[in-house]
Coordinates of C-alpha atoms in Angstrom, one line a residue:
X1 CA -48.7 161.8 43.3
X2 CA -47.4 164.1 40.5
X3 CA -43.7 164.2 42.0
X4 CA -43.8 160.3 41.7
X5 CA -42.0 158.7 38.8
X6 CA -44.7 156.6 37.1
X7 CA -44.2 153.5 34.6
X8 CA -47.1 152.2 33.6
X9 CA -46.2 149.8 30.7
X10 CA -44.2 147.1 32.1
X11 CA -47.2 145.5 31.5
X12 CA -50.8 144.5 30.0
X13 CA -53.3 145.8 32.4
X14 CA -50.3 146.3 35.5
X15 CA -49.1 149.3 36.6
X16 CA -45.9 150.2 38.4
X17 CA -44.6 152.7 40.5
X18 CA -41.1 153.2 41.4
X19 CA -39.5 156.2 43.1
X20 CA -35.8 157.1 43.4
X21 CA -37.1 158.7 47.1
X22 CA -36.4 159.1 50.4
X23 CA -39.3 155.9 52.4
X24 CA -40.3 158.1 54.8
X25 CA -41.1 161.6 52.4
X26 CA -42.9 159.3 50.2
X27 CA -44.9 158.0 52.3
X28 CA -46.4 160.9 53.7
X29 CA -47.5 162.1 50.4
X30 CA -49.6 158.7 50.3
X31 CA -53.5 158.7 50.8
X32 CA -55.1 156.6 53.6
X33 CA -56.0 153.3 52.8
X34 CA -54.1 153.2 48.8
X35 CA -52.3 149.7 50.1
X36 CA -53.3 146.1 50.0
X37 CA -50.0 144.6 51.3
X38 CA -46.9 145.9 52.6
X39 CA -43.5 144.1 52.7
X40 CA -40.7 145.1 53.1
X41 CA -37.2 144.6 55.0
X42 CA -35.9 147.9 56.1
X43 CA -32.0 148.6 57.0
X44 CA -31.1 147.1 60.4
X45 CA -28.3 150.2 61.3
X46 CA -25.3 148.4 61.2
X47 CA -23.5 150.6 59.2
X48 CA -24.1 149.0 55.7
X49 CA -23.4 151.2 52.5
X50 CA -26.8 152.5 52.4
X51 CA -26.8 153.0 55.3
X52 CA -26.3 156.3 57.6
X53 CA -26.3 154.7 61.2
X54 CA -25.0 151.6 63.3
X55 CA -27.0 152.1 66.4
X56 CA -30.2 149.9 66.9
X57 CA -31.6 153.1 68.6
X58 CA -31.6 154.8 65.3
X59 CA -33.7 151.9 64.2
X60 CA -36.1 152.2 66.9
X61 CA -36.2 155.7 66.7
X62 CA -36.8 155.6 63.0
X63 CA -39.8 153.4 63.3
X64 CA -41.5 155.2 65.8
X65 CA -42.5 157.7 63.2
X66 CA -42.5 155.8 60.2
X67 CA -44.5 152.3 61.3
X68 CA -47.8 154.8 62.3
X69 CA -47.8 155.9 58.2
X70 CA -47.6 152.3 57.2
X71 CA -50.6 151.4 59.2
X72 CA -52.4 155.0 58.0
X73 CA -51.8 153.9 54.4
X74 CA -52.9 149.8 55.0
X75 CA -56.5 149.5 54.2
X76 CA -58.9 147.8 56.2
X77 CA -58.3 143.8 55.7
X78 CA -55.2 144.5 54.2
X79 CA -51.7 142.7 56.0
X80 CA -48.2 144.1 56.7
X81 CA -45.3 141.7 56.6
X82 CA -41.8 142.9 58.5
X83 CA -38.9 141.2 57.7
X84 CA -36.0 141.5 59.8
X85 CA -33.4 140.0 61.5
X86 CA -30.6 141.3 64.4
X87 CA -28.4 144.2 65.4
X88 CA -25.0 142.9 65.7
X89 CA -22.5 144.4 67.7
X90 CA -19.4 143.0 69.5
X91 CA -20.7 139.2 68.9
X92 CA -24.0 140.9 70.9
X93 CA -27.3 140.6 68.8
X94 CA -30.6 142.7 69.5
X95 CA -33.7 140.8 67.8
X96 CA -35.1 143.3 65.4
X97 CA -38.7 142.4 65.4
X98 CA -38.5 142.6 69.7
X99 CA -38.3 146.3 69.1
X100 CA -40.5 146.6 65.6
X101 CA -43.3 144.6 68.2
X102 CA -43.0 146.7 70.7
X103 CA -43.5 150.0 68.7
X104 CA -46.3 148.6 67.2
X105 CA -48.1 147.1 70.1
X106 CA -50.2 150.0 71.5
X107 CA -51.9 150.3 67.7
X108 CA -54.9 147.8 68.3
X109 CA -55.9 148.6 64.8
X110 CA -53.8 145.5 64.0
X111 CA -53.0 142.2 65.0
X112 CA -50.2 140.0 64.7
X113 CA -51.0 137.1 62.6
X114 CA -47.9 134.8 62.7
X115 CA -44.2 135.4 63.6
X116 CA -42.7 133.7 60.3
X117 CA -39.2 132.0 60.8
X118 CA -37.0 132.3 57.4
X119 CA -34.5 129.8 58.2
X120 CA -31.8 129.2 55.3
X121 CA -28.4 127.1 55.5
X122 CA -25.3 129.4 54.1
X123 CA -24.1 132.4 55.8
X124 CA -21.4 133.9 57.4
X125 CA -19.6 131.3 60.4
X126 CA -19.5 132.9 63.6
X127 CA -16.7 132.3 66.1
X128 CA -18.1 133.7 69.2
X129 CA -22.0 132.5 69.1
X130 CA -23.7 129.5 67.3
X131 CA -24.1 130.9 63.2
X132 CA -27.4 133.0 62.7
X133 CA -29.3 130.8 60.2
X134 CA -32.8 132.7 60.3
X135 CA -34.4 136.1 60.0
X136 CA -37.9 136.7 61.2
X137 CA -41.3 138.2 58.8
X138 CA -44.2 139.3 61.3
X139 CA -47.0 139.4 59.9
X140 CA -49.8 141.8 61.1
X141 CA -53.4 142.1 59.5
X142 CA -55.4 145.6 59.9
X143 CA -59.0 144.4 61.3
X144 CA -60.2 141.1 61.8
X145 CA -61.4 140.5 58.0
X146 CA -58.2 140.4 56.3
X147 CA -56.8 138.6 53.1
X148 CA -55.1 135.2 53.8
X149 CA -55.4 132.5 50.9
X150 CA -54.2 129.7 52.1
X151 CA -54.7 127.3 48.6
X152 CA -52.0 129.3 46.5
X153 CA -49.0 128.3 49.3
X154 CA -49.8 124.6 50.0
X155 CA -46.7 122.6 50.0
X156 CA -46.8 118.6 49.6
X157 CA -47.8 115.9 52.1
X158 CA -45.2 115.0 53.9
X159 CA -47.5 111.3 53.9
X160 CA -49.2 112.0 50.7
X161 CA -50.6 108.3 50.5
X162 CA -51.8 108.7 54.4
X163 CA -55.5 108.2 55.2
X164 CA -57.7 107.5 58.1
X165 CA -57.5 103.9 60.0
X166 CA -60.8 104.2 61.9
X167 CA -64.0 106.1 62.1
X168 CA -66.5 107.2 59.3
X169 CA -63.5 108.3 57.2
X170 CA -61.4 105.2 57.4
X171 CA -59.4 104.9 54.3
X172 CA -59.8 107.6 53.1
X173 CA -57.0 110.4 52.4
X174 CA -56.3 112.0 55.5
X175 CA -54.7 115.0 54.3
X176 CA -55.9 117.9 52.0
X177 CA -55.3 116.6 48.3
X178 CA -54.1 120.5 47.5
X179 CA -51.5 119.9 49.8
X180 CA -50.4 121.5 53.3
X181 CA -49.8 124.3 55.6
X182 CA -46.6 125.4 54.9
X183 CA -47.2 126.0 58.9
X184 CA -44.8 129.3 60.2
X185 CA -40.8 128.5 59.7
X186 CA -40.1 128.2 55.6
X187 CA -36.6 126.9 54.8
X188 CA -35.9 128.9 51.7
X189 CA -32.2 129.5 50.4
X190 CA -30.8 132.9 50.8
X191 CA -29.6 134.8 47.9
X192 CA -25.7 133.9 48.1
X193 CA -23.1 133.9 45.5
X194 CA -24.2 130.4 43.8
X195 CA -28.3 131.8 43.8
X196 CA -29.7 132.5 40.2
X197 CA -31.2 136.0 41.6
X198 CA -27.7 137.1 42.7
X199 CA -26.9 140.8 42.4
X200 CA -24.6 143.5 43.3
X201 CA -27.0 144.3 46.2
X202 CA -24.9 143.3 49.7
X203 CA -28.7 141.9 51.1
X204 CA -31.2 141.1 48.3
X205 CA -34.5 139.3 49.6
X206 CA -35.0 135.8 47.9
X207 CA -37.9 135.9 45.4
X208 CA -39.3 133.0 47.0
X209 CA -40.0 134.5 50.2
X210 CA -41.8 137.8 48.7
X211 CA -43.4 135.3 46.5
X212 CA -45.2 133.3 49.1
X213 CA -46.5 136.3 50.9
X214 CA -47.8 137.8 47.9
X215 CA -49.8 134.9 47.0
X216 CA -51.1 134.5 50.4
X217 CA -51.8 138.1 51.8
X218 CA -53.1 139.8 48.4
X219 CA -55.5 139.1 45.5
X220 CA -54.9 140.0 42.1
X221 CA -54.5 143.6 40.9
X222 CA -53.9 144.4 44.6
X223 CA -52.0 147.2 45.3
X224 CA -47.9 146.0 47.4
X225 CA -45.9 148.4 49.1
X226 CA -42.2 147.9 49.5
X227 CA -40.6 151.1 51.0
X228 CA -37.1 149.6 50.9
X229 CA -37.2 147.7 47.6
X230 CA -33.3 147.7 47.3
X231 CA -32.8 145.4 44.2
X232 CA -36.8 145.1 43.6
X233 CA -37.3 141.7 44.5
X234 CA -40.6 142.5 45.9
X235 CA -41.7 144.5 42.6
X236 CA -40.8 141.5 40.5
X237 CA -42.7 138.9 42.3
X238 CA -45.6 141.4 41.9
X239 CA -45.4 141.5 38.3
X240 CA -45.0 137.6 38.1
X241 CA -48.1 137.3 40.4
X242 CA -50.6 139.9 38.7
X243 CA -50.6 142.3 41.4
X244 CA -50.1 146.5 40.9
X245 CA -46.8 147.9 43.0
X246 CA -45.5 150.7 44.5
X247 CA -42.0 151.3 45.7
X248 CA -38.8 153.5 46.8
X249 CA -35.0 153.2 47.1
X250 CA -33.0 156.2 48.1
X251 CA -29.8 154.9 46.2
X252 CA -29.9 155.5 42.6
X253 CA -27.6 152.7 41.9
X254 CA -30.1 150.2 43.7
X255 CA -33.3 151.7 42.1
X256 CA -32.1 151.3 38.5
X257 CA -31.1 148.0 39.3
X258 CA -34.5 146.9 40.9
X259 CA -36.1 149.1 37.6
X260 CA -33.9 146.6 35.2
X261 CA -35.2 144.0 36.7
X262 CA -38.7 144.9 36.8
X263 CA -38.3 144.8 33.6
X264 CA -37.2 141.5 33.0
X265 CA -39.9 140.5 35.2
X266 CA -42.3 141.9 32.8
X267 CA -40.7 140.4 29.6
X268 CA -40.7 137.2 31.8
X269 CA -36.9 137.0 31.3
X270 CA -36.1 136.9 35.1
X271 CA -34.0 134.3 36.8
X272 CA -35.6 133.2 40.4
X273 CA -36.2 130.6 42.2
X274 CA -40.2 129.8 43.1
X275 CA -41.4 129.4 46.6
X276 CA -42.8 126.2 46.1
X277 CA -39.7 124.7 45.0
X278 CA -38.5 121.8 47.1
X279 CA -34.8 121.9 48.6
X280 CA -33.1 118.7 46.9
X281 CA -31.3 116.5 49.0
X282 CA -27.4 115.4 48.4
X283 CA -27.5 112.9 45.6
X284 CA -26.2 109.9 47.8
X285 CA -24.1 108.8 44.3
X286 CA -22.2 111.9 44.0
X287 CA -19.6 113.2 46.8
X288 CA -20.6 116.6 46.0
X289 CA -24.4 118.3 47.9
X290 CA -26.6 119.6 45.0
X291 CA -26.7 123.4 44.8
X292 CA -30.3 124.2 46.7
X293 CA -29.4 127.4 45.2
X294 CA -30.9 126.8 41.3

């Protein structure tokens, strides 16, 4: 771990690591078992600035080698979250986690928990195929005794007031007090031009989304892994949520970025929006939608 760069006071009783590395070196200096939760959203090879390839086979190729690590370094009952979305090409899409599945199907060693849809309203307009308007998180747990708090993610009753009409229960509320499953497709805005978390990074993960997962896959002062942590979304919903991170970017414009606003994390100065923070409706007295993006 000595050729790692180390910051350790970002925070009372926290520690941080971020590295200005290549994912896949790092990695492989990693012991087995150091991680509680990974998540991360790794570059989909269509030719991006940071990236160095726009052929999906580069992607598989890529994650042959590199998912087996990220199980090696998972401990036992710990979860790994995926979050990707398609190859485009020629108004042609490949589904990303099709091929990420597929790798990591002959690893029995874990499990896939839930295919999470991220579905979100802006985005480019397509004018060859219906607009893509999600992205895909799967979610895999290493052994059958894994983390998964379900309390910390509730999301109101649709029918709050609702309760029984017959049998032992009748009358009373049908429907945990604490709230609901947020069950597997979470609409939460993506970070556009209008979104309080926006940066120069060309695709920055919403808060939100890294958020939820946090809370749900990891217990305090547990140890999250994001190997591509771009702007450092990941890192800062860490630090909001009390757990100890880990993390590389290979671009050194993108790592001090996600190290500035690790920062403000930690001085609690950070803009985001919170996962559990309802999308508002159009206000049906104004002519103008409210901006979901605040």
């Amino acid at each position: 771990m000595s050729a790692l760069k180390i910051y350790k006071r970002f925070g009372l009783n926290r520690s941080l690591i971020l590295a200005n590395d290549d994912a896949l070196g790092f990695v492989k200096k990693l012991p087995d078992g150091c991680v509680d939760l990974v998540i991360t959203s790794p570059p989909y090879c269509m030719g991006k600035e940071y990236e160095t390839s726009s052929n999906y086979d580069d992607f598989e190729e890529f994650h042959r080698t590199f998912l087996p690590e990220i199980i090696r370094i998972t401990k036992d009952g710990g979860n790994i979250c995926w979050q990707v979305g398609y190859h485009v090409k020629n108004s042609g899409v490949m589904p990303l986690d099709y091929l990420v599945h597929q790798i990591l199907q002959p690893h029995k060693e874990i499990t896939l928990r839930n295919r999470l849809i991220w579905t979100f309203g802006h985005g480019l307009h397509c004018k060859k195929r219906f607009s893509g308007r999600h992205e895909t998180v799967l979610w895999y747990s290493k052994g059958n005794e894994y983390t998964f708090n379900l309390d910390p993610v509730r999301i109101a009753q649709k029918y709050p007031g609702k309760t029984y009409y017959k049998g032992a229960k009748r009358g009373k509320p049908s429907g945990n007090p604490n709230g609901k499953n947020p069950a597997d497709v979470w609409e939460i805005p993506n970070v556009k031009a209008n979104h309080i978390e926006k940066t120069t990074h060309p695709c920055q993960f919403p808060f939100a989304l890294a958020q939820r997962l946090i809370l749900a896959l990891s217990n305090k002062n547990g140890v999250v892994f994001d190997p591509f942590m771009g702007s450092g979304t990941t890192a800062c919903a860490a630090l909001v949520e009390n757990r100890k991170f880990m993390g590389t970017e290979i671009s050194p414009k993108y790592y001090q970025l996600a190290v500035d606003r690790c920062k403000q994390a930690n001085a609690r100065t950070l803009r985001f929006r919170p996962h559990d923070k309802p999308l508002l409706p159009p206000d049906p007295k104004s002519k103008v939608a409210t901006n979901p993006f605040t």
